PDB file of C-alpha atoms and ligand atoms in Angstrom:
ATOM      1  CA  MET A   1     -24.748 -26.642 -19.828  1.00 76.00           C
ATOM      2  CA  LYS A   2     -26.714 -28.599 -22.470  1.00 78.00           C
ATOM      3  CA  GLY A   3     -25.704 -31.849 -20.750  1.00 87.00           C
ATOM      4  CA  LEU A   4     -26.907 -30.528 -17.407  1.00 90.00           C
ATOM      5  CA  LEU A   5     -30.270 -29.509 -18.901  1.00 92.00           C
ATOM      6  CA  ARG A   6     -30.576 -32.909 -20.554  1.00 94.00           C
ATOM      7  CA  SER A   7     -29.952 -34.675 -17.236  1.00 95.00           C
ATOM      8  CA  PHE A   8     -32.670 -32.531 -15.571  1.00 94.00           C
ATOM      9  CA  HIS A   9     -34.973 -33.474 -18.442  1.00 94.00           C
ATOM     10  CA  TYR A  10     -34.314 -37.189 -17.917  1.00 96.00           C
ATOM     11  CA  ALA A  11     -34.895 -36.813 -14.174  1.00 96.00           C
ATOM     12  CA  PHE A  12     -38.169 -34.955 -14.824  1.00 95.00           C
ATOM     13  CA  ASP A  13     -39.174 -37.778 -17.223  1.00 95.00           C
ATOM     14  CA  GLY A  14     -38.374 -40.365 -14.549  1.00 96.00           C
ATOM     15  CA  MET A  15     -40.486 -38.614 -11.942  1.00 97.00           C
ATOM     16  CA  ALA A  16     -43.410 -38.202 -14.346  1.00 97.00           C
ATOM     17  CA  TYR A  17     -43.112 -41.869 -15.383  1.00 96.00           C
ATOM     18  CA  ALA A  18     -43.265 -42.988 -11.729  1.00 97.00           C
ATOM     19  CA  LEU A  19     -46.281 -40.739 -11.185  1.00 97.00           C
ATOM     20  CA  ALA A  20     -48.030 -42.011 -14.316  1.00 97.00           C
ATOM     21  CA  THR A  21     -47.484 -45.695 -13.548  1.00 96.00           C
ATOM     22  CA  GLN A  22     -47.363 -46.101  -9.748  1.00 97.00           C
ATOM     23  CA  ARG A  23     -50.588 -45.784  -7.782  1.00 97.00           C
ATOM     24  CA  ASN A  24     -48.697 -45.321  -4.493  1.00 98.00           C
ATOM     25  CA  MET A  25     -46.658 -42.496  -6.001  1.00 98.00           C
ATOM     26  CA  ARG A  26     -49.911 -40.710  -6.917  1.00 98.00           C
ATOM     27  CA  ILE A  27     -51.164 -41.106  -3.341  1.00 98.00           C
ATOM     28  CA  HIS A  28     -47.862 -39.714  -1.947  1.00 98.00           C
ATOM     29  CA  PHE A  29     -47.937 -36.835  -4.437  1.00 97.00           C
ATOM     30  CA  LEU A  30     -51.494 -35.843  -3.594  1.00 98.00           C
ATOM     31  CA  ALA A  31     -50.821 -36.019   0.161  1.00 98.00           C
ATOM     32  CA  ALA A  32     -47.600 -34.017  -0.300  1.00 98.00           C
ATOM     33  CA  PHE A  33     -49.428 -31.367  -2.345  1.00 98.00           C
ATOM     34  CA  VAL A  34     -52.095 -30.931   0.355  1.00 97.00           C
ATOM     35  CA  VAL A  35     -49.498 -30.765   3.159  1.00 97.00           C
ATOM     36  CA  ILE A  36     -47.268 -28.260   1.309  1.00 97.00           C
ATOM     37  CA  PHE A  37     -50.339 -26.133   0.559  1.00 97.00           C
ATOM     38  CA  LEU A  38     -51.233 -26.248   4.275  1.00 96.00           C
ATOM     39  CA  ALA A  39     -47.657 -25.285   5.187  1.00 95.00           C
ATOM     40  CA  THR A  40     -48.077 -22.255   2.908  1.00 94.00           C
ATOM     41  CA  VAL A  41     -51.299 -20.949   4.431  1.00 94.00           C
ATOM     42  CA  VAL A  42     -51.020 -22.108   8.055  1.00 95.00           C
ATOM     43  CA  SER A  43     -48.685 -20.379  10.467  1.00 92.00           C
ATOM     44  CA  ILE A  44     -45.901 -22.872  11.169  1.00 92.00           C
ATOM     45  CA  PRO A  45     -42.259 -22.045  11.954  1.00 93.00           C
ATOM     46  CA  ILE A  46     -39.565 -22.431   9.293  1.00 93.00           C
ATOM     47  CA  LEU A  47     -37.817 -25.273  11.112  1.00 95.00           C
ATOM     48  CA  GLN A  48     -41.066 -27.250  11.071  1.00 96.00           C
ATOM     49  CA  ILE A  49     -41.544 -26.473   7.367  1.00 96.00           C
ATOM     50  CA  THR A  50     -38.076 -27.899   6.672  1.00 96.00           C
ATOM     51  CA  THR A  51     -39.033 -31.056   8.588  1.00 98.00           C
ATOM     52  CA  VAL A  52     -42.222 -31.379   6.517  1.00 98.00           C
ATOM     53  CA  LEU A  53     -40.322 -30.850   3.228  1.00 98.00           C
ATOM     54  CA  PHE A  54     -37.623 -33.332   4.232  1.00 98.00           C
ATOM     55  CA  SER A  55     -40.195 -35.996   5.188  1.00 98.00           C
ATOM     56  CA  ILE A  56     -42.049 -35.514   1.893  1.00 98.00           C
ATOM     57  CA  ALA A  57     -38.832 -35.651  -0.140  1.00 98.00           C
ATOM     58  CA  LEU A  58     -37.829 -38.859   1.656  1.00 98.00           C
ATOM     59  CA  VAL A  59     -41.116 -40.615   0.787  1.00 98.00           C
ATOM     60  CA  ILE A  60     -41.137 -39.506  -2.851  1.00 98.00           C
ATOM     61  CA  THR A  61     -37.446 -40.308  -3.321  1.00 98.00           C
ATOM     62  CA  LEU A  62     -37.829 -43.785  -1.830  1.00 98.00           C
ATOM     63  CA  GLU A  63     -40.964 -44.454  -3.925  1.00 98.00           C
ATOM     64  CA  MET A  64     -38.931 -43.659  -7.051  1.00 98.00           C
ATOM     65  CA  VAL A  65     -36.036 -45.863  -5.874  1.00 98.00           C
ATOM     66  CA  ASN A  66     -38.600 -48.603  -5.176  1.00 98.00           C
ATOM     67  CA  THR A  67     -39.990 -48.219  -8.702  1.00 98.00           C
ATOM     68  CA  ALA A  68     -36.476 -48.384 -10.153  1.00 98.00           C
ATOM     69  CA  ILE A  69     -35.680 -51.540  -8.133  1.00 98.00           C
ATOM     70  CA  GLU A  70     -38.958 -53.191  -9.230  1.00 97.00           C
ATOM     71  CA  HIS A  71     -38.145 -52.490 -12.861  1.00 97.00           C
ATOM     72  CA  VAL A  72     -34.572 -53.764 -12.600  1.00 98.00           C
ATOM     73  CA  VAL A  73     -35.797 -56.940 -10.879  1.00 98.00           C
ATOM     74  CA  ASP A  74     -38.467 -57.452 -13.571  1.00 97.00           C
ATOM     75  CA  MET A  75     -35.836 -56.894 -16.257  1.00 97.00           C
ATOM     76  CA  VAL A  76     -33.616 -59.587 -14.706  1.00 97.00           C
ATOM     77  CA  THR A  77     -36.388 -62.137 -14.149  1.00 95.00           C
ATOM     78  CA  GLU A  78     -40.116 -62.393 -14.497  1.00 90.00           C
ATOM     79  CA  ASP A  79     -40.036 -65.868 -12.929  1.00 97.00           C
ATOM     80  CA  PHE A  80     -40.590 -66.250  -9.213  1.00 97.00           C
ATOM     81  CA  HIS A  81     -37.252 -65.969  -7.433  1.00 97.00           C
ATOM     82  CA  PRO A  82     -36.721 -65.702  -3.656  1.00 97.00           C
ATOM     83  CA  LEU A  83     -34.040 -63.005  -4.148  1.00 97.00           C
ATOM     84  CA  ALA A  84     -36.366 -61.000  -6.410  1.00 97.00           C
ATOM     85  CA  LYS A  85     -38.978 -61.185  -3.663  1.00 98.00           C
ATOM     86  CA  ILE A  86     -36.495 -59.982  -1.018  1.00 98.00           C
ATOM     87  CA  ALA A  87     -35.323 -57.078  -3.210  1.00 98.00           C
ATOM     88  CA  LYS A  88     -38.893 -55.913  -3.917  1.00 98.00           C
ATOM     89  CA  ASP A  89     -40.144 -56.451  -0.356  1.00 98.00           C
ATOM     90  CA  VAL A  90     -37.208 -54.594   1.246  1.00 98.00           C
ATOM     91  CA  ALA A  91     -37.597 -51.679  -1.197  1.00 98.00           C
ATOM     92  CA  ALA A  92     -41.328 -51.520  -0.435  1.00 98.00           C
ATOM     93  CA  ALA A  93     -40.558 -51.616   3.314  1.00 98.00           C
ATOM     94  CA  ALA A  94     -38.245 -48.601   2.921  1.00 98.00           C
ATOM     95  CA  VAL A  95     -41.153 -46.611   1.430  1.00 98.00           C
ATOM     96  CA  LEU A  96     -43.455 -47.752   4.209  1.00 98.00           C
ATOM     97  CA  VAL A  97     -41.054 -46.578   6.952  1.00 98.00           C
ATOM     98  CA  ALA A  98     -40.725 -43.157   5.302  1.00 98.00           C
ATOM     99  CA  ALA A  99     -44.496 -42.861   4.788  1.00 98.00           C
ATOM    100  CA  VAL A 100     -45.280 -43.715   8.436  1.00 98.00           C
ATOM    101  CA  ASN A 101     -42.650 -41.160   9.519  1.00 98.00           C
ATOM    102  CA  ALA A 102     -44.221 -38.512   7.245  1.00 98.00           C
ATOM    103  CA  VAL A 103     -47.687 -39.104   8.710  1.00 98.00           C
ATOM    104  CA  ALA A 104     -46.254 -38.816  12.256  1.00 98.00           C
ATOM    105  CA  VAL A 105     -44.393 -35.596  11.355  1.00 98.00           C
ATOM    106  CA  ALA A 106     -47.499 -34.062   9.740  1.00 97.00           C
ATOM    107  CA  TYR A 107     -49.634 -34.986  12.747  1.00 96.00           C
ATOM    108  CA  LEU A 108     -47.157 -33.563  15.289  1.00 96.00           C
ATOM    109  CA  ILE A 109     -46.752 -30.323  13.340  1.00 96.00           C
ATOM    110  CA  PHE A 110     -50.370 -29.635  12.388  1.00 96.00           C
ATOM    111  CA  TYR A 111     -52.467 -31.088  15.225  1.00 92.00           C
ATOM    112  CA  ASP A 112     -52.624 -27.886  17.291  1.00 91.00           C
ATOM    113  CA  LYS A 113     -52.695 -25.484  14.324  1.00 91.00           C
ATOM    114  CA  LEU A 114     -55.754 -26.686  12.452  1.00 90.00           C
ATOM    115  CA  ASN A 115     -58.412 -26.414  15.165  1.00 86.00           C
ATOM    116  CA  PRO A 116     -58.855 -23.490  15.093  1.00 89.00           C
ATOM    117  CA  VAL A 117     -56.792 -22.791  11.974  1.00 89.00           C
ATOM    118  CA  GLN A 118     -53.865 -20.463  12.692  1.00 91.00           C
ATOM    119  CA  TRP A 119     -53.544 -18.660   9.362  1.00 92.00           C
ATOM    120  CA  ARG A 120     -50.144 -17.375   8.282  1.00 87.00           C
ATOM    121  CA  SER A 121     -49.808 -13.637   7.960  1.00 84.00           C
ATOM    122  CA  MET A 122     -49.502 -13.099   4.198  1.00 82.00           C
ATOM    123  CA  ASP A 123     -46.592 -10.659   4.747  1.00 80.00           C
ATOM    124  CA  THR A 124     -44.368 -13.554   5.807  1.00 79.00           C
ATOM    125  CA  LEU A 125     -44.866 -15.187   2.391  1.00 76.00           C
ATOM    126  CA  VAL A 126     -43.128 -12.419   0.486  1.00 78.00           C
ATOM    127  CA  GLN A 127     -40.522 -11.304   3.020  1.00 82.00           C
ATOM    128  CA  PRO A 128     -37.075 -12.903   3.380  1.00 84.00           C
ATOM    129  CA  PRO A 129     -36.510 -15.835   3.404  1.00 84.00           C
ATOM    130  CA  PHE A 130     -39.441 -15.848   0.936  1.00 87.00           C
ATOM    131  CA  ILE A 131     -40.984 -19.025   2.325  1.00 89.00           C
ATOM    132  CA  GLY A 132     -44.170 -18.453   0.283  1.00 90.00           C
ATOM    133  CA  VAL A 133     -42.236 -18.136  -2.959  1.00 91.00           C
ATOM    134  CA  LEU A 134     -40.319 -21.313  -2.142  1.00 94.00           C
ATOM    135  CA  LEU A 135     -43.402 -23.382  -1.254  1.00 94.00           C
ATOM    136  CA  ILE A 136     -45.460 -22.104  -4.190  1.00 95.00           C
ATOM    137  CA  SER A 137     -42.541 -22.945  -6.531  1.00 96.00           C
ATOM    138  CA  VAL A 138     -42.533 -26.506  -5.185  1.00 97.00           C
ATOM    139  CA  LEU A 139     -46.316 -26.727  -5.744  1.00 97.00           C
ATOM    140  CA  CYS A 140     -45.897 -25.428  -9.340  1.00 97.00           C
ATOM    141  CA  LEU A 141     -43.181 -28.022  -9.989  1.00 96.00           C
ATOM    142  CA  MET A 142     -45.519 -30.741  -8.718  1.00 97.00           C
ATOM    143  CA  VAL A 143     -48.307 -29.490 -11.015  1.00 97.00           C
ATOM    144  CA  ALA A 144     -45.868 -29.525 -13.970  1.00 97.00           C
ATOM    145  CA  VAL A 145     -44.776 -33.114 -13.222  1.00 97.00           C
ATOM    146  CA  SER A 146     -48.446 -34.124 -12.821  1.00 97.00           C
ATOM    147  CA  GLY A 147     -49.322 -32.562 -16.192  1.00 96.00           C
ATOM    148  CA  TYR A 148     -46.484 -34.467 -17.827  1.00 95.00           C
ATOM    149  CA  ALA A 149     -47.608 -37.691 -16.094  1.00 97.00           C
ATOM    150  CA  VAL A 150     -51.139 -37.192 -17.464  1.00 96.00           C
ATOM    151  CA  ARG A 151     -49.643 -36.848 -20.964  1.00 94.00           C
ATOM    152  CA  ILE A 152     -47.725 -40.110 -20.470  1.00 93.00           C
ATOM    153  CA  ARG A 153     -50.935 -41.858 -19.395  1.00 93.00           C
ATOM    154  CA  LEU A 154     -52.915 -40.434 -22.326  1.00 92.00           C
ATOM    155  CA  ARG A 155     -50.207 -41.514 -24.762  1.00 89.00           C
ATOM    156  CA  GLY A 156     -50.391 -44.997 -23.206  1.00 82.00           C
ATOM    157  CA  LYS A 157     -47.748 -45.941 -20.684  1.00 61.00           C
ATOM    158  CA  ASP A 158     -45.286 -48.755 -21.397  1.00 56.00           C
ATOM    159  CA  VAL A 159     -46.821 -52.046 -20.350  1.00 46.00           C
ATOM    160  CA  HIS A 160     -44.789 -53.417 -17.482  1.00 50.00           C
ATOM    161  CA  PRO A 161     -45.306 -56.016 -14.764  1.00 46.00           C
ATOM    162  CA  SER A 162     -44.567 -53.605 -11.883  1.00 54.00           C
ATOM    163  CA  GLY A 163     -46.937 -50.857 -10.837  1.00 51.00           C
ATOM    164  CA  SER A 164     -50.622 -50.309 -11.530  1.00 49.00           C
TER     165      SER A 164
HETATM  166  N1  ATP B 201     -40.054 -62.115  -9.659  1.00 81.19           N
HETATM  167  C1  ATP B 201     -40.571 -62.223  -8.419  1.00 81.19           C
HETATM  168  N2  ATP B 201     -40.170 -63.212  -7.611  1.00 81.19           N
HETATM  169  C2  ATP B 201     -40.667 -63.333  -6.357  1.00 81.19           C
HETATM  170  N3  ATP B 201     -41.581 -62.517  -5.814  1.00 81.19           N
HETATM  171  C3  ATP B 201     -42.004 -61.488  -6.549  1.00 81.19           C
HETATM  172  C4  ATP B 201     -41.534 -61.285  -7.893  1.00 81.19           C
HETATM  173  N4  ATP B 201     -42.137 -60.170  -8.398  1.00 81.19           N
HETATM  174  C5  ATP B 201     -42.926 -59.722  -7.422  1.00 81.19           C
HETATM  175  N5  ATP B 201     -42.862 -60.494  -6.311  1.00 81.19           N
HETATM  176  C6  ATP B 201     -43.601 -60.310  -5.043  1.00 81.19           C
HETATM  177  O1  ATP B 201     -44.814 -59.612  -5.317  1.00 81.19           O
HETATM  178  C7  ATP B 201     -44.809 -58.358  -4.630  1.00 81.19           C
HETATM  179  C8  ATP B 201     -45.428 -57.299  -5.518  1.00 81.19           C
HETATM  180  O2  ATP B 201     -44.596 -57.150  -6.650  1.00 81.19           O
HETATM  181  P1  ATP B 201     -44.909 -56.122  -7.823  1.00 81.19           P
HETATM  182  O3  ATP B 201     -43.786 -56.133  -8.781  1.00 81.19           O
HETATM  183  O4  ATP B 201     -46.274 -56.401  -8.340  1.00 81.19           O
HETATM  184  O5  ATP B 201     -44.882 -54.799  -7.036  1.00 81.19           O
HETATM  185  P2  ATP B 201     -46.091 -53.791  -6.897  1.00 81.19           P
HETATM  186  O6  ATP B 201     -47.283 -54.484  -6.357  1.00 81.19           O
HETATM  187  O7  ATP B 201     -46.193 -53.100  -8.193  1.00 81.19           O
HETATM  188  O8  ATP B 201     -45.453 -52.873  -5.790  1.00 81.19           O
HETATM  189  P3  ATP B 201     -45.779 -51.346  -5.600  1.00 81.19           P
HETATM  190  O9  ATP B 201     -47.166 -51.349  -5.044  1.00 81.19           O
HETATM  191  O10 ATP B 201     -44.708 -50.881  -4.648  1.00 81.19           O
HETATM  192  O11 ATP B 201     -45.656 -50.714  -6.970  1.00 81.19           O
HETATM  193  C9  ATP B 201     -43.338 -58.081  -4.289  1.00 81.19           C
HETATM  194  O12 ATP B 201     -43.210 -57.247  -3.152  1.00 81.19           O
HETATM  195  C10 ATP B 201     -42.814 -59.481  -4.044  1.00 81.19           C
HETATM  196  O13 ATP B 201     -43.149 -59.940  -2.731  1.00 81.19           O
END
């Protein structure tokens, strides 16, 4: 049990580190927060909410994998190397594909629900399957990671060639 908690702690650290050091991760996080908030207050079906959550998770996951690949490449060489370039460019391309997909998904799901806004009936937030509780928990987790990322930045992040 202690080992499991420790591995969650390391994962939380990793996410906060990526958020503290990667500008693109901060952009994805902010966009994800706004979209999840919209999914909470706007009336959209559960299947569409799962598509939104999946698209967001894909972008954030790939941004973290991209950050990990950048760091491993920088650890192996800080000299220019064609293979280092391929590794970093392909990892960045993976994030780009997921981000374009997420924008398309958000557009297709929200375009007819925002003008005029179709508000969700608040009852549906607290009735099974407790979609409001789920989405608000995700938002709270994102706030917690952001708070931790701010602490990392205030403490002074590790200086590293990748990221900004
Ligand atoms: N060691 C290297 N050898 C060859 N090309 C490199 C090397 N390091 C970086 N590059 C090139 O510079 C680009 C930017 O690399 P960098 O490590 O600065 O990523 P980044 O700008 O921080 O990316 P991101 O915005 O995803 O965080 C890479 O995509 C790659 O084309």
